[in-house]
């Protein structure tokens, strides 16, 4: 059982602040590190993996600082984001080399076990360069778990995987997490994270935006004010009718670029608004021509979490 | 020294196309020397020159001044640079390994390559040119070894410090070592080429003057400077490796 502790960690590169005052506590189980690209997830993982020093604050594993201490890698396994490995080797030789670099007492047995865990035994005699993306990801996993580490860090492990490979890796992470390991993986896709992570830490623009159970995060995201842009047969009538609904907090009639008008609605409760809207329209004999949620991009969802 | 690091390094170093150049360079040297030998058989004047200054001149100008820096550039940067560029170095760094032992191991692999493709061919070239296994062959092999060790250490450091190691190394090897180190008197004292020639001169002993080998520094100074540069570059490369930032695509 190991605990990664980040205490008021910041990291800047010149004038750019990549990570801003992040405090996190990562215990056993699978934690998802969620955030859009450029949110500072990789920087955070590099600090947890001991490759970057925090500009301020501290990153410790069971009380030990991680930076510049090769001994931590006895307890930490890292699956890097980049794909390059020693491509001219077979999967078996590469994992075995990793086991030997860890100076394990029985490297062959460890390599065999790790390769079996990621289900690559059949392809282990092939050169890594012939592997598919998913197979490469699995061999990377095998190298990271060959020494049976208490902490496993994975940087964007699902990138470029097909659904089947994704499912397989999710199962594997589940299994490893259930064994009491502290596992952190990063992703920019909420669905990916909520399927495996017991806990989610959300990063946005270098800041720690939210933290908790995936249900809480999901709730935070769905309950935020939603904006809709609506075109209808009678915009003014619709605007006044919609305003009467308790789930609506604001209505604006705006002229769009083509000279027509649209209704912009701000809804406080996403689900009751989408149920109420068609009823309201039919009651007043208004035809809805277009209902479009405005600004549903992941970035705006994350930004809401930060500014909340 | 770590055997696993050594095997990974030599595989990735010798598995590259760039390494083909490693073969071309010594082959060119040997071809040139063989040609000189053939010509000497036809012409007594050339025969006399080869026994005098021509042979050592060729070994110094092609062997020590061109072959060794270029080989060491390929071997020194190639032993670690591609791994840093690709990011696969992370598999070595995320291990409980002493960073200095990684650097020393990689340097040893580079030196082994330089010996195989540089020192040995130069020794053979010496034998071919002079026609005997003697002071010239041994002296230039010793000088080539000294140069190869120091150059490899410098270029390995360069690869750890900068992503443009090959270009910078090439400019250094061609401009500073070959041109300035060969011609400009003051700058010669700060040239690995001249320090290595001091080693050659030492082995040749009294005959050095007759053979035209005249290093810009004395043997003691040369040896000290070679050691300082080699050890200094290696230690500094190890230090830089401790704090190496992994570049990622994002």
Coordinates of C-alpha atoms in Angstrom, one line a residue:
Chain A
X1 CA 0.0 0.0 0.0
X2 CA 1.6 3.2 -1.1
X3 CA 0.4 6.8 -1.1
X4 CA 1.4 9.5 -3.5
X5 CA 1.1 12.9 -1.9
X6 CA 1.2 16.2 -3.8
X7 CA 1.3 19.2 -1.5
X8 CA 0.7 22.7 -3.1
X9 CA 2.7 21.6 -6.2
X10 CA 3.4 24.2 -8.9
X11 CA 5.6 23.8 -11.9
X12 CA 6.5 26.5 -14.4
X13 CA 8.6 26.5 -17.5
X14 CA 9.9 30.0 -17.9
X15 CA 6.9 32.2 -18.0
X16 CA 4.4 29.4 -18.5
X17 CA 2.8 27.9 -15.5
X18 CA 2.0 24.3 -16.3
X19 CA 0.8 23.2 -12.9
X20 CA -0.6 25.6 -10.5
X21 CA -0.9 24.9 -6.7
X22 CA -2.1 21.3 -6.9
X23 CA -2.7 19.3 -3.8
X24 CA -3.7 15.7 -4.3
X25 CA -3.6 12.5 -2.3
X26 CA -3.5 9.3 -4.2
X27 CA -4.1 6.0 -2.4
X28 CA -4.7 2.4 -3.4
X29 CA -7.2 1.9 -6.2
X30 CA -7.6 3.3 -9.7
X31 CA -7.6 7.1 -10.0
X32 CA -8.3 8.9 -13.2
X33 CA -6.6 12.1 -14.0
X34 CA -9.0 13.9 -16.3
X35 CA -8.5 17.1 -18.2
X36 CA -8.3 18.6 -21.7
X37 CA -5.0 18.5 -23.6
X38 CA -2.5 21.0 -22.2
X39 CA -4.1 20.9 -18.8
X40 CA -0.8 19.9 -17.2
X41 CA -1.6 16.2 -16.8
X42 CA 1.7 15.0 -18.3
X43 CA 3.7 17.5 -16.3
X44 CA 2.0 16.2 -13.2
X45 CA 2.7 12.6 -14.1
X46 CA 6.4 13.5 -14.8
X47 CA 6.7 15.0 -11.4
X48 CA 5.0 11.9 -9.8
X49 CA 7.5 9.7 -11.8
X50 CA 10.5 11.7 -10.4
X51 CA 11.5 13.2 -13.8
X52 CA 10.6 16.8 -13.0
X53 CA 11.2 18.8 -9.9
X54 CA 8.2 20.8 -8.6
X55 CA 9.0 24.5 -8.8
X56 CA 7.1 24.9 -5.6
X57 CA 5.5 22.4 -3.2
X58 CA 6.4 18.8 -2.7
X59 CA 5.7 15.4 -4.4
X60 CA 6.3 12.5 -2.2
X61 CA 5.8 8.7 -2.2
X62 CA 5.1 7.5 1.4
X63 CA 6.9 10.5 2.6
X64 CA 9.9 10.2 0.3
X65 CA 10.6 12.9 -2.3
X66 CA 10.6 11.5 -5.7
X67 CA 12.8 13.7 -7.8
X68 CA 16.3 12.5 -8.7
X69 CA 16.0 9.3 -6.7
X70 CA 16.4 6.2 -8.9
X71 CA 15.5 4.0 -6.0
X72 CA 11.9 5.0 -6.2
X73 CA 11.5 2.9 -9.4
X74 CA 11.6 -0.2 -7.3
X75 CA 8.1 0.8 -6.2
X76 CA 6.9 2.8 -9.2
X77 CA 6.0 1.6 -12.7
X78 CA 5.6 4.1 -15.5
X79 CA 3.8 3.6 -18.8
X80 CA 5.0 6.6 -20.9
X81 CA 2.7 8.3 -23.5
X82 CA 5.2 8.0 -26.3
X83 CA 5.3 4.8 -28.3
X84 CA 8.9 4.3 -29.1
X85 CA 10.6 1.4 -27.6
X86 CA 13.6 -0.7 -28.6
X87 CA 11.7 -1.8 -31.7
X88 CA 14.2 -4.2 -33.0
X89 CA 13.8 -6.5 -30.0
X90 CA 11.0 -9.0 -29.5
X91 CA 8.4 -8.3 -26.9
X92 CA 9.9 -11.1 -24.7
X93 CA 13.4 -9.8 -24.9
X94 CA 12.3 -6.2 -24.2
X95 CA 10.3 -7.1 -21.1
X96 CA 13.1 -9.4 -20.0
X97 CA 15.6 -6.6 -20.4
X98 CA 13.4 -4.4 -18.2
X99 CA 13.2 -7.2 -15.6
X100 CA 17.0 -7.4 -15.7
X101 CA 17.4 -3.7 -15.4
X102 CA 15.4 -3.9 -12.2
X103 CA 17.9 -6.5 -11.0
X104 CA 15.1 -8.9 -10.1
X105 CA 16.1 -12.3 -8.6
X106 CA 14.4 -14.3 -11.3
X107 CA 14.0 -12.0 -14.3
X108 CA 12.7 -14.7 -16.7
X109 CA 9.9 -15.7 -14.3
X110 CA 9.0 -12.0 -13.8
X111 CA 8.9 -11.3 -17.5
X112 CA 6.8 -14.3 -18.2
X113 CA 4.4 -13.3 -15.5
X114 CA 4.1 -9.7 -16.7
X115 CA 3.6 -10.8 -20.3
X116 CA 0.9 -13.3 -19.3
X117 CA -0.8 -10.6 -17.3
X118 CA -1.2 -8.3 -20.3
X119 CA -2.1 -11.3 -22.5
X120 CA 0.8 -11.1 -24.9
X121 CA 2.3 -14.5 -24.5
X122 CA 1.3 -15.6 -28.0
X123 CA 3.0 -12.6 -29.6
X124 CA 6.0 -12.4 -27.4
X125 CA 8.5 -13.8 -30.0
X126 CA 7.6 -11.1 -32.6
X127 CA 9.6 -7.9 -33.0
X128 CA 8.0 -5.0 -31.3
X129 CA 8.0 -3.0 -34.6
X130 CA 5.5 -5.5 -36.0
X131 CA 3.0 -4.9 -33.2
X132 CA -0.2 -3.0 -33.5
X133 CA -0.8 0.1 -31.3
X134 CA -2.8 -1.9 -28.8
X135 CA -0.1 -4.6 -28.6
X136 CA 2.6 -2.0 -28.1
X137 CA 0.5 -0.5 -25.3
X138 CA 0.3 -3.9 -23.6
X139 CA 4.0 -4.5 -23.9
X140 CA 4.6 -1.1 -22.4
X141 CA 2.3 -2.2 -19.5
X142 CA 4.2 -5.4 -19.1
X143 CA 7.5 -3.5 -18.7
X144 CA 5.9 -1.2 -16.1
X145 CA 4.5 -4.1 -14.0
X146 CA 7.4 -6.5 -14.4
X147 CA 8.8 -5.6 -10.9
X148 CA 5.4 -5.8 -9.3
X149 CA 5.3 -2.1 -8.3
X150 CA 3.0 -0.7 -5.7
X151 CA 2.4 2.5 -7.8
X152 CA 1.6 2.5 -11.5
X153 CA 1.5 5.7 -13.5
X154 CA 0.0 5.7 -17.0
X155 CA 0.1 8.7 -19.3
X156 CA -2.8 8.6 -21.8
X157 CA -2.9 4.8 -22.0
X158 CA -6.1 4.7 -24.1
X159 CA -4.8 6.9 -26.9
X160 CA -5.4 5.4 -30.3
X161 CA -6.8 2.1 -28.9
X162 CA -9.8 0.4 -30.5
X163 CA -12.8 -0.4 -28.3
X164 CA -11.8 -4.0 -27.8
X165 CA -8.3 -3.1 -26.7
X166 CA -9.7 -0.3 -24.5
X167 CA -12.0 -2.8 -22.8
X168 CA -9.1 -5.2 -22.2
X169 CA -6.9 -2.5 -20.7
X170 CA -9.8 -1.3 -18.5
X171 CA -10.2 -4.8 -17.1
X172 CA -6.5 -5.1 -16.5
X173 CA -6.4 -1.8 -14.6
X174 CA -9.4 -2.9 -12.6
X175 CA -7.6 -6.1 -11.6
X176 CA -4.4 -4.3 -10.7
X177 CA -6.3 -1.8 -8.7
X178 CA -8.2 -4.5 -6.8
X179 CA -4.8 -5.9 -5.8
X180 CA -4.2 -2.8 -3.7
X181 CA -1.9 -0.9 -6.1
X182 CA -2.0 2.8 -6.4
X183 CA -2.8 3.4 -10.0
X184 CA -3.1 6.8 -11.8
X185 CA -3.9 7.2 -15.4
X186 CA -4.5 10.3 -17.4
X187 CA -7.1 10.8 -20.1
X188 CA -9.1 13.6 -21.7
X189 CA -12.2 11.6 -22.2
X190 CA -14.7 11.5 -19.3
X191 CA -16.4 8.3 -20.4
X192 CA -13.1 6.5 -20.4
X193 CA -12.3 7.6 -16.9
X194 CA -15.6 7.0 -15.3
X195 CA -15.7 3.4 -16.4
X196 CA -12.7 2.4 -14.4
X197 CA -11.6 5.0 -12.0
X198 CA -13.0 4.9 -8.5
X199 CA -11.8 8.4 -8.1
X200 CA -11.4 11.2 -10.5
X201 CA -9.1 14.2 -10.3
X202 CA -9.9 16.9 -12.8
X203 CA -7.2 19.3 -14.1
X204 CA -8.0 22.3 -16.1
X205 CA -5.4 24.9 -17.3
X206 CA -2.8 23.7 -14.7
X207 CA -5.3 23.9 -11.8
X208 CA -6.9 21.1 -9.8
X209 CA -10.5 21.8 -10.8
X210 CA -12.4 19.0 -9.1
X211 CA -11.9 15.8 -7.2
X212 CA -14.0 12.9 -6.1
X213 CA -16.2 10.0 -7.0
X214 CA -17.1 9.9 -10.7
X215 CA -20.8 10.3 -9.9
X216 CA -20.0 13.6 -8.2
X217 CA -18.0 14.8 -11.1
X218 CA -20.7 13.6 -13.6
X219 CA -23.3 15.5 -11.5
X220 CA -21.2 18.6 -11.4
X221 CA -20.9 18.5 -15.2
X222 CA -24.6 17.8 -15.9
X223 CA -26.0 20.2 -13.4
X224 CA -24.1 23.2 -14.6
X225 CA -26.1 25.9 -16.4
X226 CA -26.7 24.8 -20.0
X227 CA -27.2 27.1 -22.9
X228 CA -29.4 26.3 -25.8
X229 CA -29.9 28.1 -29.1
X230 CA -33.4 27.5 -30.5
X231 CA -35.0 28.4 -33.8
X232 CA -38.7 28.1 -34.1
X233 CA -41.8 29.2 -36.0
X234 CA -42.4 32.0 -33.5
X235 CA -39.4 33.0 -31.5
X236 CA -40.9 35.8 -29.5
X237 CA -43.8 33.6 -28.3
X238 CA -41.5 30.8 -27.5
X239 CA -39.2 33.1 -25.5
X240 CA -42.0 34.2 -23.3
X241 CA -43.4 30.7 -22.9
X242 CA -40.1 29.2 -22.0
X243 CA -39.3 31.9 -19.4
X244 CA -42.3 30.7 -17.4
X245 CA -40.6 27.3 -16.9
X246 CA -38.9 26.9 -13.5
X247 CA -35.9 25.2 -15.2
X248 CA -35.1 28.4 -17.2
X249 CA -33.0 31.1 -15.7
X250 CA -32.7 33.4 -18.7
X251 CA -34.0 34.0 -22.2
X252 CA -32.6 36.3 -24.9
X253 CA -33.9 37.0 -28.4
X254 CA -31.0 37.6 -30.7
X255 CA -30.6 38.4 -34.3
X256 CA -28.3 35.9 -36.0
X257 CA -25.9 36.7 -38.8
X258 CA -28.5 35.8 -41.6
X259 CA -30.9 38.4 -40.3
X260 CA -33.3 35.9 -38.7
X261 CA -33.8 35.6 -35.0
X262 CA -32.9 32.9 -32.5
X263 CA -33.8 32.3 -28.9
X264 CA -31.0 31.7 -26.5
X265 CA -32.1 30.0 -23.3
X266 CA -30.1 29.5 -20.2
X267 CA -31.3 26.4 -18.3
X268 CA -30.4 25.6 -14.7
X269 CA -31.6 22.1 -14.8
X270 CA -30.6 20.2 -17.9
X271 CA -32.9 17.2 -17.7
X272 CA -36.1 19.0 -16.7
X273 CA -35.6 21.7 -19.4
X274 CA -35.2 19.2 -22.2
X275 CA -38.4 17.5 -21.1
X276 CA -40.3 20.7 -20.7
X277 CA -39.3 22.4 -24.0
X278 CA -41.4 20.2 -26.4
X279 CA -44.4 20.3 -24.1
X280 CA -44.2 24.1 -23.9
X281 CA -43.9 24.4 -27.7
X282 CA -46.8 22.1 -28.5
X283 CA -49.1 23.8 -25.9
X284 CA -48.5 27.2 -27.7
X285 CA -48.6 25.7 -31.2
X286 CA -45.0 26.7 -31.9
X287 CA -42.9 24.5 -34.2
X288 CA -39.4 23.9 -33.1
X289 CA -37.1 24.1 -36.1
X290 CA -33.7 23.7 -34.3
X291 CA -32.6 23.0 -30.8
X292 CA -28.9 23.2 -30.3
X293 CA -26.9 23.0 -27.1
X294 CA -24.4 25.8 -27.2
X295 CA -20.8 25.2 -26.3
X296 CA -20.8 21.6 -25.1
X297 CA -17.2 21.1 -25.8
X298 CA -15.2 19.4 -23.1
X299 CA -13.1 22.5 -22.6
X300 CA -16.2 24.6 -21.7
X301 CA -17.4 21.8 -19.3
X302 CA -14.0 21.9 -17.6
X303 CA -13.9 25.6 -17.6
X304 CA -17.1 25.7 -15.8
X305 CA -15.6 23.4 -13.1
X306 CA -12.8 25.9 -12.6
X307 CA -14.8 29.1 -12.5
X308 CA -17.6 27.5 -10.4
Chain B
X1 CA 28.9 -1.0 -16.2
X2 CA 25.6 -2.6 -16.8
X3 CA 25.4 -5.6 -19.3
X4 CA 21.7 -5.0 -20.1
X5 CA 22.3 -1.3 -20.9
X6 CA 25.3 -2.3 -23.0
X7 CA 23.4 -4.9 -25.0
X8 CA 20.5 -2.5 -25.6
X9 CA 22.9 0.3 -26.6
X10 CA 25.0 -1.8 -29.0
X11 CA 21.8 -3.3 -30.6
X12 CA 20.3 0.2 -31.2
X13 CA 23.7 1.6 -32.3
X14 CA 24.6 -1.1 -34.7
X15 CA 21.1 -1.6 -35.9
X16 CA 20.9 1.8 -37.6
X17 CA 21.5 2.7 -41.2
X18 CA 23.8 5.6 -40.0
X19 CA 26.1 2.9 -38.8
X20 CA 26.8 1.9 -42.4
X21 CA 28.9 5.0 -42.5
X22 CA 31.0 3.4 -39.8
X23 CA 32.1 0.9 -42.3
X24 CA 32.6 3.3 -45.2
X25 CA 35.1 5.4 -43.3
X26 CA 37.7 2.8 -42.4
X27 CA 37.2 1.1 -45.8
X28 CA 38.1 4.4 -47.4
X29 CA 41.2 4.7 -45.3
X30 CA 42.3 1.1 -46.0
X31 CA 41.7 1.6 -49.8
X32 CA 43.8 4.7 -49.8
X33 CA 46.6 3.0 -48.0
X34 CA 46.4 -0.1 -50.2
X35 CA 46.6 2.2 -53.2
X36 CA 49.7 4.0 -51.8
X37 CA 51.3 0.6 -51.2
X38 CA 50.6 -0.5 -54.8
X39 CA 52.0 2.8 -56.2
X40 CA 55.1 2.3 -54.0
X41 CA 55.7 -1.0 -55.6
X42 CA 55.8 0.8 -59.0
X43 CA 57.9 3.8 -58.0
X44 CA 60.9 3.7 -55.7
X45 CA 60.4 7.4 -54.9
X46 CA 57.0 6.8 -53.4
X47 CA 58.5 3.8 -51.6
X48 CA 61.0 6.0 -49.9
X49 CA 58.4 8.6 -49.0
X50 CA 56.1 6.0 -47.4
X51 CA 59.0 4.9 -45.2
X52 CA 59.6 8.6 -44.3
X53 CA 56.9 11.2 -43.9
X54 CA 54.2 10.3 -46.3
X55 CA 52.9 7.3 -44.3
X56 CA 52.6 9.1 -40.9
X57 CA 51.2 12.2 -42.7
X58 CA 48.4 10.0 -44.2
X59 CA 47.6 8.4 -40.9
X60 CA 47.6 11.7 -39.1
X61 CA 45.6 13.6 -41.7
X62 CA 43.0 10.9 -42.5
X63 CA 43.2 8.7 -39.5
X64 CA 43.6 10.9 -36.5
X65 CA 42.1 14.1 -37.9
X66 CA 39.2 12.8 -39.9
X67 CA 38.3 9.2 -39.3
X68 CA 38.5 9.3 -35.5
X69 CA 36.3 12.4 -34.9
X70 CA 33.7 11.3 -37.4
X71 CA 33.5 7.8 -36.1
X72 CA 33.4 9.0 -32.5
X73 CA 30.7 11.5 -33.5
X74 CA 28.5 8.7 -34.9
X75 CA 29.3 6.3 -32.0
X76 CA 29.3 8.8 -29.2
X77 CA 26.0 10.6 -30.1
X78 CA 24.5 7.4 -31.5
X79 CA 24.9 5.6 -28.2
X80 CA 22.4 7.8 -26.4
X81 CA 21.1 10.5 -28.7
X82 CA 18.4 8.6 -30.6
X83 CA 17.0 7.1 -27.3
X84 CA 16.7 10.6 -25.9
X85 CA 15.1 11.9 -29.1
X86 CA 12.6 9.0 -29.3
X87 CA 11.9 9.0 -25.6
X88 CA 12.8 5.4 -25.2
X89 CA 15.5 6.4 -22.7
X90 CA 12.6 6.5 -20.2
X91 CA 12.9 2.7 -20.0
X92 CA 16.4 3.1 -18.7
X93 CA 15.7 6.1 -16.5
X94 CA 12.6 4.6 -14.8
X95 CA 14.8 1.9 -13.3
X96 CA 16.8 1.9 -10.0
X97 CA 20.0 2.4 -12.0
X98 CA 22.8 4.8 -11.2
X99 CA 22.9 7.5 -13.9
X100 CA 26.7 7.5 -14.0
X101 CA 26.7 3.8 -14.7
X102 CA 24.3 4.3 -17.6
X103 CA 26.7 6.9 -19.1
X104 CA 29.8 4.9 -18.5
X105 CA 28.3 1.8 -20.0
X106 CA 27.2 3.7 -23.1
X107 CA 30.6 5.3 -23.4
X108 CA 32.2 1.9 -23.2
X109 CA 30.0 0.7 -26.0
X110 CA 30.9 3.7 -28.1
X111 CA 34.6 3.2 -27.4
X112 CA 34.3 -0.5 -28.4
X113 CA 32.8 0.6 -31.7
X114 CA 35.4 3.2 -32.3
X115 CA 38.1 0.6 -31.6
X116 CA 36.6 -1.9 -34.0
X117 CA 36.0 0.6 -36.8
X118 CA 38.8 3.1 -36.2
X119 CA 41.7 2.0 -34.1
X120 CA 42.0 -1.5 -35.7
X121 CA 41.8 -0.2 -39.3
X122 CA 44.3 2.5 -38.5
X123 CA 46.7 -0.1 -37.1
X124 CA 46.2 -2.2 -40.2
X125 CA 46.7 0.9 -42.4
X126 CA 50.0 1.6 -40.5
X127 CA 51.2 -1.9 -41.3
X128 CA 50.2 -1.7 -44.9
X129 CA 51.8 1.7 -45.4
X130 CA 55.1 1.0 -43.7
X131 CA 55.2 -2.7 -44.5
X132 CA 55.9 -3.9 -41.0
X133 CA 54.3 -4.2 -37.6
X134 CA 56.3 -1.5 -36.0
X135 CA 56.3 1.8 -34.1
X136 CA 54.3 3.6 -36.7
X137 CA 51.4 1.2 -36.6
X138 CA 51.5 0.9 -32.8
X139 CA 52.0 4.6 -32.3
X140 CA 49.1 5.7 -34.5
X141 CA 46.8 3.0 -33.0
X142 CA 47.6 4.3 -29.5
X143 CA 47.0 7.9 -30.7
X144 CA 43.7 6.8 -32.4
X145 CA 42.6 5.1 -29.2
X146 CA 43.3 8.2 -27.1
X147 CA 41.5 10.4 -29.6
X148 CA 38.5 8.0 -29.9
X149 CA 38.0 7.8 -26.1
X150 CA 38.1 11.6 -25.6
X151 CA 36.0 12.4 -28.7
X152 CA 33.4 9.7 -27.8
X153 CA 33.1 11.2 -24.3
X154 CA 32.7 14.7 -25.6
X155 CA 30.1 13.7 -28.2
X156 CA 28.2 11.6 -25.8
X157 CA 27.9 14.6 -23.5
X158 CA 26.8 16.7 -26.4
X159 CA 24.0 14.2 -27.2
X160 CA 22.8 14.4 -23.6
X161 CA 22.9 18.2 -23.5
X162 CA 21.4 19.1 -26.9
X163 CA 19.1 17.6 -29.5
X164 CA 21.3 19.0 -32.2
X165 CA 24.4 17.0 -31.1
X166 CA 25.2 15.6 -34.6
X167 CA 25.2 19.0 -36.3
X168 CA 27.1 20.8 -33.5
X169 CA 29.5 17.9 -33.3
X170 CA 30.1 17.9 -37.0
X171 CA 30.8 21.6 -37.0
X172 CA 33.2 21.2 -34.0
X173 CA 35.0 18.2 -35.6
X174 CA 35.4 19.9 -39.0
X175 CA 36.0 23.5 -38.1
X176 CA 37.8 23.3 -34.8
X177 CA 39.5 20.0 -34.8
X178 CA 40.4 19.5 -38.5
X179 CA 40.9 23.1 -39.6
X180 CA 41.8 25.2 -36.6
X181 CA 43.4 22.4 -34.7
X182 CA 45.5 21.5 -37.7
X183 CA 46.6 25.0 -38.7
X184 CA 46.2 27.7 -36.0
X185 CA 49.1 27.5 -33.7
X186 CA 47.5 28.8 -30.4
X187 CA 44.3 26.9 -30.8
X188 CA 46.3 23.7 -31.4
X189 CA 47.0 23.3 -27.7
X190 CA 43.2 23.0 -27.2
X191 CA 42.6 20.3 -29.7
X192 CA 42.0 16.6 -28.9
X193 CA 43.8 15.9 -32.2
X194 CA 47.0 17.4 -31.0
X195 CA 46.8 15.7 -27.6
X196 CA 46.5 12.4 -29.4
X197 CA 49.4 13.2 -31.7
X198 CA 51.4 13.7 -28.5
X199 CA 50.6 10.1 -27.7
X200 CA 51.8 9.1 -31.2
X201 CA 54.9 11.1 -30.8
X202 CA 55.7 9.5 -27.5
X203 CA 55.4 6.0 -28.9
X204 CA 57.5 6.9 -31.9
X205 CA 60.2 8.3 -29.7
X206 CA 63.3 9.6 -31.4
X207 CA 62.1 8.7 -34.9
X208 CA 59.1 11.1 -34.5
X209 CA 61.2 14.0 -35.8
X210 CA 62.3 12.1 -38.9
X211 CA 58.7 11.0 -39.5
X212 CA 57.3 14.5 -39.2
X213 CA 55.1 13.9 -36.2
X214 CA 55.2 17.0 -34.1
X215 CA 52.4 17.6 -31.6
X216 CA 51.6 21.0 -30.3
X217 CA 51.7 19.8 -26.7
X218 CA 54.0 17.5 -24.7
X219 CA 53.1 13.9 -23.9
X220 CA 52.4 14.7 -20.2
X221 CA 50.2 17.7 -21.0
X222 CA 48.4 15.8 -23.7
X223 CA 47.6 12.9 -21.4
X224 CA 46.4 15.1 -18.6
X225 CA 44.2 17.1 -20.9
X226 CA 42.8 13.9 -22.5
X227 CA 42.0 12.5 -19.1
X228 CA 40.5 15.7 -17.8
X229 CA 38.2 16.1 -20.9
X230 CA 37.2 12.4 -20.9
X231 CA 36.4 12.2 -17.2
X232 CA 34.9 15.7 -17.0
X233 CA 32.6 15.1 -20.0
X234 CA 31.5 11.7 -18.6
X235 CA 30.8 13.0 -15.1
X236 CA 28.9 16.0 -16.5
X237 CA 26.9 13.8 -18.8
X238 CA 25.9 11.6 -15.8
X239 CA 24.8 14.7 -13.9
X240 CA 22.8 16.0 -16.8
X241 CA 21.1 12.6 -17.2
X242 CA 20.0 12.7 -13.5
X243 CA 17.9 15.8 -14.4
X244 CA 17.1 15.0 -18.0
X245 CA 13.7 16.3 -19.0
X246 CA 11.7 13.8 -21.0
X247 CA 10.2 15.5 -24.0
X248 CA 6.7 14.6 -24.8
X249 CA 4.7 15.3 -27.9
X250 CA 2.1 17.4 -26.3

